[in-house]
Short mmCIF file of C-alpha atoms in Angstrom, two decimals:
data_model
loop_
_atom_site.label_atom_id
_atom_site.label_comp_id
_atom_site.label_asym_id
_atom_site.label_seq_id
_atom_site.Cartn_x
_atom_site.Cartn_y
_atom_site.Cartn_z
CA MET A 927 6.03 27.98 18.40
CA SER A 928 8.13 31.10 17.92
CA ALA A 929 9.99 29.47 15.03
CA GLY A 930 6.70 28.54 13.36
CA PHE A 931 5.42 32.08 13.80
CA ASP A 932 8.61 33.50 12.29
CA ARG A 933 8.19 31.29 9.21
CA MET A 934 4.75 32.75 8.47
CA PRO A 935 4.37 35.49 5.81
CA ILE A 936 4.64 39.01 7.20
CA ARG A 937 1.06 39.91 6.25
CA VAL A 938 -0.24 36.86 8.11
CA ARG A 939 1.80 37.76 11.16
CA LEU A 940 0.59 41.37 11.11
CA ALA A 941 -3.03 40.29 10.71
CA GLY A 942 -2.62 37.61 13.38
CA VAL A 943 -1.13 40.03 15.90
CA SER A 944 -3.89 42.56 15.13
CA ALA A 945 -6.57 39.90 15.58
CA ALA A 946 -4.96 38.68 18.82
CA LEU A 947 -4.86 42.18 20.28
CA THR A 948 -8.47 42.73 19.23
CA PHE A 949 -9.44 39.42 20.82
CA VAL A 950 -7.78 40.37 24.12
CA ILE A 951 -9.42 43.81 24.12
CA LEU A 952 -12.84 42.38 23.29
CA CYS A 953 -12.45 39.69 25.97
CA VAL A 954 -11.68 42.31 28.60
CA PHE A 955 -14.54 44.48 27.36
CA ALA A 956 -16.95 41.54 27.22
CA GLY A 957 -15.85 40.39 30.68
CA VAL A 958 -16.45 43.80 32.25
CA ILE A 959 -19.68 44.55 30.37
CA GLY A 960 -20.97 41.00 30.81
CA SER A 961 -20.26 41.00 34.51
CA LEU A 962 -21.99 44.35 35.01
CA THR A 963 -24.96 43.37 32.84
CA VAL A 964 -25.45 39.97 34.48
CA HIS A 965 -25.15 41.52 37.91
CA ARG A 966 -27.70 44.15 36.95
CA ILE A 967 -30.15 41.57 35.55
CA ARG A 968 -29.96 39.44 38.66
CA GLN A 969 -30.11 42.47 40.89
CA ASP A 970 -33.28 43.68 39.14
CA PHE A 971 -34.81 40.21 39.49
CA ASN A 972 -34.02 40.05 43.21
CA ARG A 973 -35.37 43.53 43.75
CA GLU A 974 -38.56 42.63 41.91
CA VAL A 975 -39.01 39.52 44.08
CA ASN A 976 -38.33 41.50 47.25
CA GLU A 977 -40.78 44.23 46.27
CA LYS A 978 -43.45 41.65 45.44
CA ALA A 979 -42.88 39.85 48.72
CA GLU A 980 -43.16 43.17 50.62
CA ARG A 981 -46.41 44.16 48.86
CA LEU A 982 -48.21 40.87 49.23
CA PRO A 983 -48.94 41.15 53.00
CA ASN A 984 -50.47 44.57 52.44
CA GLU A 985 -52.50 43.56 49.42
CA LEU A 986 -53.89 40.39 50.93
CA ASN A 987 -56.97 40.67 53.15
CA ILE A 988 -56.94 37.69 55.51
CA GLU A 989 -60.13 37.36 57.66
CA VAL A 990 -61.15 34.78 60.25
CA VAL A 991 -64.64 33.46 59.55
CA PHE A 992 -66.64 31.11 61.83
CA ALA A 993 -68.66 28.38 60.23
CA SER A 994 -72.08 27.31 61.47
CA ASN A 995 -70.49 24.52 63.41
CA GLY A 996 -68.23 27.01 65.14
CA GLU A 997 -65.01 26.14 63.29
CA GLU A 998 -62.70 28.92 62.19
CA HIS A 999 -61.78 29.39 58.55
CA LEU A 1000 -59.45 31.85 56.87
CA VAL A 1001 -60.81 33.78 53.96
CA ILE A 1002 -58.14 35.38 51.73
CA THR A 1003 -59.29 38.05 49.32
CA PRO A 1004 -58.51 38.42 46.59
CA GLY A 1005 -57.42 34.85 45.83
CA LEU A 1006 -53.75 33.95 45.64
CA GLY A 1007 -54.04 33.31 41.91
CA TYR A 1008 -54.81 36.98 41.42
CA PHE A 1009 -51.19 37.87 42.18
CA THR A 1010 -49.54 35.42 39.80
CA ALA A 1011 -49.79 35.45 36.04
CA PRO A 1012 -49.95 32.05 34.25
CA ASN A 1013 -46.48 32.45 32.69
CA GLU A 1014 -44.90 34.11 35.69
CA HIS A 1015 -43.75 30.83 37.30
CA ALA A 1016 -44.43 32.22 40.79
CA VAL A 1017 -45.67 30.37 43.89
CA ILE A 1018 -47.52 31.92 46.89
CA ARG A 1019 -48.19 29.95 50.05
CA VAL A 1020 -49.65 31.04 53.39
CA PHE A 1021 -48.31 29.36 56.53
CA GLY A 1022 -49.61 29.43 60.03
CA ILE A 1023 -47.52 30.21 63.06
CA ASP A 1024 -47.05 26.49 63.63
CA GLY A 1025 -45.71 26.03 60.06
CA SER A 1026 -48.82 24.42 58.65
CA VAL A 1027 -49.93 25.39 55.15
CA LEU A 1028 -53.12 27.43 55.37
CA ALA A 1029 -53.47 28.32 51.68
CA GLY A 1030 -51.68 27.78 48.40
CA GLY A 1031 -50.58 24.24 49.11
CA GLU A 1032 -52.55 22.87 46.22
CA SER A 1033 -52.37 25.77 43.75
CA PRO A 1034 -48.88 25.48 42.20
CA GLU A 1035 -48.93 22.73 39.64
CA GLY A 1036 -45.71 20.73 39.94
CA SER A 1037 -44.13 23.40 42.11
CA PRO A 1038 -41.36 22.20 44.40
CA TRP A 1039 -41.63 22.34 48.16
CA PHE A 1040 -39.54 25.09 49.72
CA GLY A 1041 -39.84 24.10 53.35
CA ALA A 1042 -40.84 26.32 56.25
CA PRO A 1043 -40.97 30.07 55.58
CA GLU A 1044 -37.77 32.06 56.13
CA ARG A 1045 -37.48 35.82 56.18
CA SER A 1046 -34.05 35.77 54.53
CA ALA A 1047 -33.96 35.33 50.78
CA GLN A 1048 -33.03 31.87 49.54
CA THR A 1049 -32.60 30.16 46.19
CA LEU A 1050 -34.13 26.72 46.27
CA HIS A 1051 -34.88 24.48 43.33
CA ASN A 1052 -34.19 27.37 40.90
CA TYR A 1053 -36.65 29.61 42.75
CA ARG A 1054 -36.02 32.82 44.66
CA VAL A 1055 -37.88 32.36 47.94
CA LEU A 1056 -38.84 34.97 50.61
CA ALA A 1057 -41.41 35.05 53.44
CA ARG A 1058 -43.12 37.98 55.19
CA THR A 1059 -45.71 38.23 57.96
CA ALA A 1060 -49.25 39.31 57.20
CA PRO A 1061 -51.92 40.31 59.80
CA VAL A 1062 -55.03 38.17 60.38
CA ARG A 1063 -58.25 40.12 61.23
CA LEU A 1064 -61.47 39.24 62.93
CA ASP A 1065 -64.20 41.72 62.25
CA GLY A 1066 -61.53 44.19 61.17
CA VAL A 1067 -59.56 43.83 64.36
CA PRO A 1068 -56.06 42.26 64.16
CA ARG A 1069 -56.10 38.91 65.84
CA GLY A 1070 -52.63 37.56 64.96
CA HIS A 1071 -50.46 37.02 61.94
CA VAL A 1072 -49.45 34.40 59.40
CA PHE A 1073 -46.47 33.92 57.05
CA VAL A 1074 -46.80 34.63 53.34
CA GLN A 1075 -44.14 32.78 51.32
CA TYR A 1076 -43.42 34.11 47.82
CA ALA A 1077 -41.21 32.24 45.33
CA LYS A 1078 -40.44 33.06 41.73
CA SER A 1079 -38.51 30.93 39.20
CA VAL A 1080 -35.06 32.17 38.18
CA ASP A 1081 -35.12 30.18 34.89
CA GLU A 1082 -36.14 33.12 32.72
CA THR A 1083 -33.54 35.34 34.36
CA GLU A 1084 -30.80 32.77 33.89
CA ALA A 1085 -31.92 32.27 30.29
CA THR A 1086 -31.54 36.00 29.77
CA VAL A 1087 -28.09 35.83 31.37
CA ARG A 1088 -27.09 33.00 29.01
CA ARG A 1089 -28.34 34.96 26.00
CA VAL A 1090 -26.30 37.96 27.07
CA GLU A 1091 -23.21 35.79 27.52
CA LEU A 1092 -23.80 34.14 24.13
CA PHE A 1093 -24.19 37.51 22.42
CA LEU A 1094 -20.99 38.74 24.05
CA LEU A 1095 -19.12 35.58 22.99
CA LEU A 1096 -20.37 35.90 19.42
CA GLY A 1097 -19.40 39.56 19.51
CA VAL A 1098 -15.87 38.70 20.62
CA LEU A 1099 -15.46 36.00 17.98
CA GLY A 1100 -17.07 38.08 15.26
CA GLY A 1101 -15.00 41.12 16.16
CA THR A 1102 -11.84 39.01 16.13
CA ALA A 1103 -12.72 37.51 12.73
CA LEU A 1104 -13.45 40.97 11.31
CA ALA A 1105 -10.17 42.25 12.78
CA LEU A 1106 -8.33 39.33 11.13
CA LEU A 1107 -9.93 39.97 7.74
CA ALA A 1108 -9.37 43.69 8.02
CA GLY A 1109 -5.78 43.07 9.10
CA LEU A 1110 -5.16 40.79 6.12
CA SER A 1111 -6.64 43.36 3.77
CA ILE A 1112 -4.66 46.24 5.26
CA ALA A 1113 -1.46 44.15 5.41
CA ARG A 1114 -1.93 43.12 1.77
CA ARG A 1115 -2.29 46.75 0.73
CA ALA A 1116 0.64 47.75 2.93
CA MET A 1117 2.79 44.94 1.49
CA LYS A 1118 1.85 45.72 -2.13
CA PRO A 1119 4.88 48.00 -2.66
CA ILE A 1120 7.12 45.26 -1.23
CA THR A 1121 5.50 42.75 -3.60
CA GLU A 1122 6.16 45.06 -6.53
CA LEU A 1123 9.79 45.43 -5.44
CA THR A 1124 10.07 41.65 -5.20
CA SER A 1125 8.61 41.22 -8.69
CA SER A 1126 10.97 43.83 -10.09
CA ALA A 1127 13.95 42.16 -8.40
CA ALA A 1128 12.88 38.74 -9.72
CA GLU A 1129 12.55 40.14 -13.23
CA ILE A 1130 16.00 41.73 -12.98
CA ALA A 1131 17.40 38.41 -11.72
CA ARG A 1132 15.74 36.60 -14.63
CA THR A 1133 16.95 39.01 -17.29
CA ARG A 1134 20.26 39.81 -15.54
CA ASP A 1135 19.71 43.42 -16.58
CA PRO A 1136 20.55 45.84 -13.75
CA SER A 1137 19.65 48.79 -15.98
CA ARG A 1138 15.92 48.12 -15.50
CA GLU A 1139 13.98 50.60 -13.40
CA ILE A 1140 12.32 49.69 -10.11
CA ALA A 1141 8.82 51.03 -9.52
CA GLN A 1142 8.95 53.81 -6.93
CA PRO A 1143 6.10 53.91 -4.34
CA ALA A 1144 4.06 57.10 -4.15
CA ALA A 1145 4.31 57.36 -0.35
CA GLU A 1146 7.43 58.79 1.27
CA ASP A 1147 8.04 55.98 3.72
CA GLU A 1148 10.53 53.24 4.50
CA VAL A 1149 9.48 51.24 1.44
CA ALA A 1150 10.14 54.21 -0.84
CA LYS A 1151 13.54 54.64 0.79
CA LEU A 1152 14.26 50.94 0.19
CA ALA A 1153 13.20 51.26 -3.46
CA ARG A 1154 15.48 54.26 -3.99
CA THR A 1155 18.34 52.40 -2.29
CA LEU A 1156 17.83 49.35 -4.51
CA GLN A 1157 17.64 51.56 -7.60
CA GLY A 1158 20.90 53.24 -6.64
CA MET A 1159 22.52 49.88 -6.00
CA LEU A 1160 21.37 48.58 -9.40
CA HIS A 1161 22.70 51.73 -11.06
CA GLU A 1162 26.11 51.18 -9.46
CA LEU A 1163 26.04 47.48 -10.39
CA ASP A 1164 25.17 48.39 -13.98
CA GLU A 1165 28.08 50.77 -14.16
CA ALA A 1166 30.40 48.22 -12.54
CA ARG A 1167 29.23 45.55 -14.97
CA GLY A 1168 29.82 47.90 -17.88
CA GLU A 1169 33.32 48.64 -16.64
CA THR A 1170 34.01 44.93 -16.10
CA GLU A 1171 32.73 44.02 -19.55
CA ALA A 1172 34.80 46.77 -21.10
CA ALA A 1173 37.89 45.57 -19.23
CA LEU A 1174 37.23 41.96 -20.26
CA ALA A 1175 36.67 43.04 -23.86
CA ARG A 1176 39.97 44.92 -23.82
CA GLN A 1177 41.66 41.92 -22.25
CA ARG A 1178 40.22 39.50 -24.82
CA GLN A 1179 41.18 41.86 -27.62
CA PHE A 1180 44.69 42.15 -26.19
CA VAL A 1181 45.05 38.36 -25.95
CA ALA A 1182 43.72 37.94 -29.47
CA ASP A 1183 45.98 40.67 -30.85
CA ALA A 1184 48.99 39.45 -28.93
CA SER A 1185 48.39 35.85 -30.02
CA HIS A 1186 47.92 36.94 -33.60
CA GLU A 1187 51.03 39.09 -33.56
CA LEU A 1188 53.09 36.31 -31.99
CA ARG A 1189 52.30 33.91 -34.82
CA THR A 1190 54.55 35.68 -37.35
CA PRO A 1191 57.72 35.86 -35.22
CA LEU A 1192 57.10 32.31 -33.95
CA THR A 1193 56.90 31.06 -37.52
CA SER A 1194 60.22 32.74 -38.25
CA VAL A 1195 61.76 31.34 -35.06
CA LEU A 1196 60.51 27.84 -35.88
CA ALA A 1197 61.93 28.00 -39.41
CA ASN A 1198 65.33 29.12 -38.13
CA LEU A 1199 65.37 26.49 -35.37
CA GLU A 1200 64.43 23.76 -37.81
CA LEU A 1201 67.32 24.84 -40.03
CA LEU A 1202 69.73 24.93 -37.09
CA ALA A 1203 68.55 21.54 -35.80
CA GLU A 1204 69.27 20.03 -39.23
CA THR A 1205 72.68 21.68 -39.73
CA LEU A 1206 74.21 21.58 -36.25
CA ASP A 1207 75.62 18.50 -34.60
CA GLY A 1208 76.45 17.48 -31.08
CA ASP A 1209 75.43 19.60 -28.13
CA GLN A 1210 74.57 22.53 -30.33
CA GLY A 1211 72.19 20.42 -32.39
CA GLU A 1212 70.59 19.01 -29.26
CA ALA A 1213 70.12 22.55 -27.89
CA ALA A 1214 68.55 23.65 -31.18
CA SER A 1215 66.21 20.62 -31.13
CA SER A 1216 65.19 21.37 -27.54
CA ALA A 1217 64.50 25.00 -28.44
CA LEU A 1218 62.53 23.80 -31.47
CA ARG A 1219 60.33 21.57 -29.28
CA SER A 1220 59.69 24.42 -26.86
CA SER A 1221 58.85 26.77 -29.72
CA ARG A 1222 56.38 24.30 -31.14
CA ARG A 1223 54.69 24.04 -27.73
CA MET A 1224 54.61 27.82 -27.61
CA ARG A 1225 52.98 27.88 -31.05
CA ARG A 1226 50.29 25.47 -29.83
CA LEU A 1227 49.71 27.63 -26.75
CA VAL A 1228 49.39 30.75 -28.88
CA ALA A 1229 46.93 28.94 -31.17
CA ASP A 1230 44.89 27.81 -28.14
CA LEU A 1231 44.79 31.30 -26.68
CA LEU A 1232 43.82 32.77 -30.04
CA LEU A 1233 40.96 30.28 -30.40
CA LEU A 1234 39.67 30.95 -26.87
CA ALA A 1235 39.92 34.71 -27.35
CA ARG A 1236 38.01 34.49 -30.63
CA ASN A 1237 35.23 32.41 -29.04
CA ASP A 1238 35.08 34.67 -25.97
CA ALA A 1239 34.66 37.68 -28.21
CA ALA A 1240 31.96 35.80 -30.17
CA LYS A 1241 33.57 36.79 -33.46
CA PRO A 1242 31.67 35.51 -36.50
CA THR A 1243 33.21 32.50 -38.23
CA VAL A 1244 32.48 30.77 -41.50
CA ARG A 1245 30.38 27.65 -40.92
CA GLU A 1246 29.40 24.83 -43.19
CA HIS A 1247 27.44 21.60 -43.20
CA CYS A 1248 29.68 18.73 -42.24
CA ASP A 1249 29.63 15.25 -40.76
CA LEU A 1250 30.99 15.02 -37.23
CA ALA A 1251 31.62 11.30 -37.71
CA GLN A 1252 34.03 11.93 -40.58
CA ILE A 1253 35.78 14.68 -38.62
CA VAL A 1254 36.31 12.33 -35.65
CA VAL A 1255 37.70 9.58 -37.90
CA GLU A 1256 40.19 12.06 -39.37
CA ALA A 1257 41.22 13.20 -35.88
CA ALA A 1258 41.74 9.61 -34.74
CA GLY A 1259 43.81 8.89 -37.84
CA GLU A 1260 45.96 11.95 -37.15
CA LEU A 1261 46.69 10.73 -33.61
CA GLY A 1262 47.14 7.06 -34.54
CA ALA A 1263 50.90 7.34 -34.68
CA LEU A 1264 50.96 9.02 -31.26
CA ALA A 1265 48.60 6.58 -29.53
CA ASP A 1266 51.46 5.36 -27.29
CA GLY A 1267 50.21 1.77 -27.11
CA HIS A 1268 46.51 2.76 -26.76
CA GLU A 1269 43.86 0.99 -28.81
CA ILE A 1270 41.41 3.44 -30.38
CA VAL A 1271 38.08 1.79 -31.27
CA ILE A 1272 35.82 3.85 -33.54
CA ASP A 1273 32.09 3.22 -33.90
CA THR A 1274 30.47 6.08 -35.80
CA SER A 1275 27.21 6.75 -37.55
CA PRO A 1276 26.32 9.83 -39.60
CA ALA A 1277 26.14 12.95 -37.41
CA PRO A 1278 25.32 16.03 -39.54
CA VAL A 1279 26.17 19.36 -37.94
CA TYR A 1280 26.54 22.96 -39.04
CA GLY A 1281 29.74 24.46 -37.73
CA VAL A 1282 33.38 25.35 -38.15
CA ARG A 1283 35.12 22.22 -39.40
CA ASP A 1284 38.54 23.09 -37.97
CA GLU A 1285 37.10 23.78 -34.53
CA LEU A 1286 35.13 20.53 -34.49
CA HIS A 1287 38.31 18.74 -35.57
CA ARG A 1288 40.00 20.39 -32.60
CA VAL A 1289 37.29 18.97 -30.29
CA GLY A 1290 38.06 15.42 -31.44
CA ILE A 1291 41.83 15.97 -31.19
CA ASN A 1292 41.66 17.40 -27.68
CA LEU A 1293 39.37 14.68 -26.30
CA LEU A 1294 41.52 11.91 -27.76
CA GLU A 1295 44.76 13.56 -26.57
CA ASN A 1296 43.24 13.90 -23.12
CA ALA A 1297 42.36 10.19 -23.04
CA ILE A 1298 45.85 9.18 -24.27
CA ARG A 1299 47.62 11.51 -21.86
CA TYR A 1300 45.81 10.44 -18.66
CA THR A 1301 45.48 6.68 -19.19
CA PRO A 1302 48.22 4.01 -19.08
CA ALA A 1303 49.51 2.29 -22.21
CA GLY A 1304 47.34 -0.55 -23.47
CA THR A 1305 44.11 1.20 -22.43
CA GLU A 1306 41.22 1.00 -24.87
CA ILE A 1307 39.73 4.30 -26.02
CA ARG A 1308 36.26 4.13 -27.58
CA VAL A 1309 34.96 6.85 -29.88
CA SER A 1310 31.38 6.95 -31.19
CA THR A 1311 28.98 9.36 -32.83
CA ALA A 1312 25.20 9.15 -33.14
CA THR A 1313 22.05 11.21 -33.59
CA THR A 1314 19.65 10.99 -30.64
CA GLN A 1315 15.85 10.97 -30.65
CA SER A 1316 15.90 14.60 -29.52
CA GLU A 1317 17.66 15.51 -32.80
CA MET A 1318 20.97 16.12 -31.07
CA VAL A 1319 24.32 14.88 -32.35
CA GLU A 1320 26.44 13.10 -29.75
CA LEU A 1321 30.19 12.53 -29.73
CA VAL A 1322 31.28 10.12 -26.98
CA VAL A 1323 34.94 9.54 -26.02
CA GLU A 1324 35.31 6.90 -23.31
CA ASP A 1325 38.30 5.10 -21.85
CA ASP A 1326 39.05 2.39 -19.29
CA GLY A 1327 41.62 4.41 -17.36
CA PRO A 1328 41.61 5.47 -13.72
CA GLY A 1329 38.92 8.10 -14.32
CA VAL A 1330 38.72 11.69 -13.10
CA PRO A 1331 39.40 12.33 -9.40
CA PRO A 1332 36.27 13.65 -7.62
CA GLU A 1333 38.09 16.76 -6.40
CA LEU A 1334 38.99 17.64 -10.00
CA ALA A 1335 35.59 16.98 -11.57
CA GLU A 1336 34.06 20.35 -10.67
CA SER A 1337 36.91 22.40 -12.20
CA LEU A 1338 37.70 20.05 -15.07
CA PHE A 1339 36.57 22.43 -17.82
CA GLU A 1340 38.25 25.50 -16.37
CA ARG A 1341 41.33 26.92 -18.05
CA PHE A 1342 44.84 25.86 -17.04
CA VAL A 1343 43.57 22.92 -14.98
CA ARG A 1344 45.86 19.92 -15.25
CA GLY A 1345 45.54 16.50 -13.68
CA ALA A 1346 48.20 14.84 -11.58
CA GLY A 1347 48.75 12.15 -14.20
CA ASP A 1348 49.60 14.50 -17.04
CA ARG A 1349 52.49 12.91 -18.92
CA GLY A 1350 52.29 15.05 -22.02
CA GLY A 1351 53.15 18.48 -20.67
CA SER A 1352 49.79 20.01 -21.57
CA PHE A 1353 48.82 23.60 -20.83
CA GLY A 1354 45.50 22.70 -19.18
CA LEU A 1355 43.52 24.29 -22.02
CA GLY A 1356 42.35 21.19 -23.90
CA LEU A 1357 38.99 20.63 -22.19
CA ALA A 1358 38.43 24.38 -21.81
CA ILE A 1359 38.75 24.68 -25.60
CA VAL A 1360 36.33 21.75 -26.06
CA GLN A 1361 33.77 23.48 -23.86
CA SER A 1362 34.27 26.83 -25.58
CA ILE A 1363 33.78 25.29 -29.04
CA ALA A 1364 30.74 23.27 -27.94
CA THR A 1365 29.14 26.35 -26.39
CA SER A 1366 29.82 28.49 -29.46
CA HIS A 1367 28.05 25.81 -31.53
CA GLY A 1368 25.00 25.84 -29.24
CA GLY A 1369 25.89 22.58 -27.53
CA THR A 1370 27.36 21.18 -24.32
CA VAL A 1371 30.14 18.93 -23.11
CA THR A 1372 29.67 16.83 -19.98
CA LEU A 1373 31.64 14.38 -17.92
CA GLU A 1374 29.35 11.42 -17.30
CA PRO A 1375 29.76 8.21 -15.29
CA PRO A 1376 31.15 5.33 -17.39
CA LEU A 1377 28.59 2.81 -18.57
CA GLN A 1378 30.63 -0.01 -17.07
CA GLY A 1379 33.75 -0.37 -14.96
CA THR A 1380 36.00 2.62 -14.44
CA GLY A 1381 37.31 5.36 -16.64
CA ALA A 1382 36.20 8.70 -18.00
CA ARG A 1383 33.29 9.31 -20.37
CA PHE A 1384 33.06 12.66 -22.16
CA VAL A 1385 29.90 13.41 -24.13
CA VAL A 1386 29.63 16.34 -26.55
CA ARG A 1387 26.09 17.21 -27.66
CA LEU A 1388 25.53 19.55 -30.61
CA PRO A 1389 22.39 20.53 -32.49
CA SER A 1390 21.80 18.42 -35.55
CA SER A 1391 21.84 20.39 -38.80
CA SER A 1392 18.15 19.42 -39.21
CA ASP A 1393 17.39 21.59 -36.15
CA LEU A 1394 18.93 24.73 -37.66
CA ASP A 1395 17.06 27.52 -39.42
CA ASP A 1396 17.86 28.62 -42.92
CA ASP A 1397 20.37 31.12 -41.59
CA GLY A 1398 22.37 28.25 -40.08
CA GLN A 1399 21.80 29.45 -36.51
CA ASP A 1400 20.41 27.42 -33.63
CA HIS A 1401 17.54 29.46 -32.15
CA ARG A 1402 16.65 27.09 -29.35
CA PRO A 1403 17.19 28.11 -25.69
CA PRO A 1404 20.88 27.77 -24.72
CA LEU A 1405 21.95 24.65 -22.87
CA GLU A 1406 23.99 24.70 -19.69
CA THR A 1407 27.31 22.89 -19.38
CA LEU A 1408 26.98 20.13 -16.81
CA VAL A 1409 29.67 18.15 -14.98
CA ASN A 1410 28.32 14.93 -13.51
#
């Protein structure tokens, strides 16, 4: 129950606690007031019955009268009906000393029998019953006494008690309901600043803009202190982000500059090593050839770093309308001599895109090199291009190799990540470059499950040139890079 209460919204909990406290207070109040009121109503009723029973013997004139035949008769004046109203539900009976009914035995219609008269008060058959003695006179001289039994129904009194209890119950429930509604209203108003803070935080999370201002509450309370603290935190985060972005920009610029500057001396080194490798023989020639191979790998690394740095910096590049299918065919032809026993099957259809031709060529080269490098000789590599119904161009490179290990799938597109089966001495930048180029062209690259059997299936999706505006830019919402 506590866990369920803790999961409720704060305003509901505040209103619920307020209503519960109000309910307890009203129950105590209603219990005390109800008890006193009911006791007072019953006490007044009993006192009224007692007073009426005490007055009756004095108000009744009971005389002994002799008939002509000498028999005695009691004459009661005024009549017993004089002392009871029609709606009073009261019964008066006169008993002799021997317990016989002298008067009133036939007057109450449907009245219950209360037995012999008793001086102590009793409640019988929902009637309050008392009996008192009354003198009997003969010619004005007391001759004896009789018992006058007075009974009055308690139904009206109990009905009044039930109405009081009902009113108190309705008061408790109504007061609790009003307290709940009032608590919800007050809690909603009290939580309004928190709601505004939440909305501001959600907007900042959506826009990822910590420079936005948070609305400051007018009251100087804990919420205002929280708002000022959050605003200060956002200010610090904004400054930290600015410093980080500046540092990253400097780093990207340094990598780009360094890569660019390294190209000239590397070209000179390669030319000299090529000359040495051709002119030298023996061990010296082998050393020159080895240095030449390393220099060429270094040149590829520098080119990769330069490309990544340029894409990271989002530097503008010259784009043109081109056919991705033709680019892929050219890439496959370039790698045909290096297929190392792999069979490359090409199935392409026109795939018009608007982009940098050299970079798209690099996408095809890297995906094919990746398939050749991580699959055994004799493996079939299938390459296809198509335009989907959603007006996206797809490039699919699929192989029948061992596939991508699950532990490597999540970091596959990160930089300098190399698989255990790398036989080509790669730098771990191939797939990172593919992702960078796809993203810069408004597309995605994903690793998807193979359609059949085992292997790896890479799918590059780029906007079709028919989806681009006149300025050649894709203005649709950016797509996220997914790894399945």
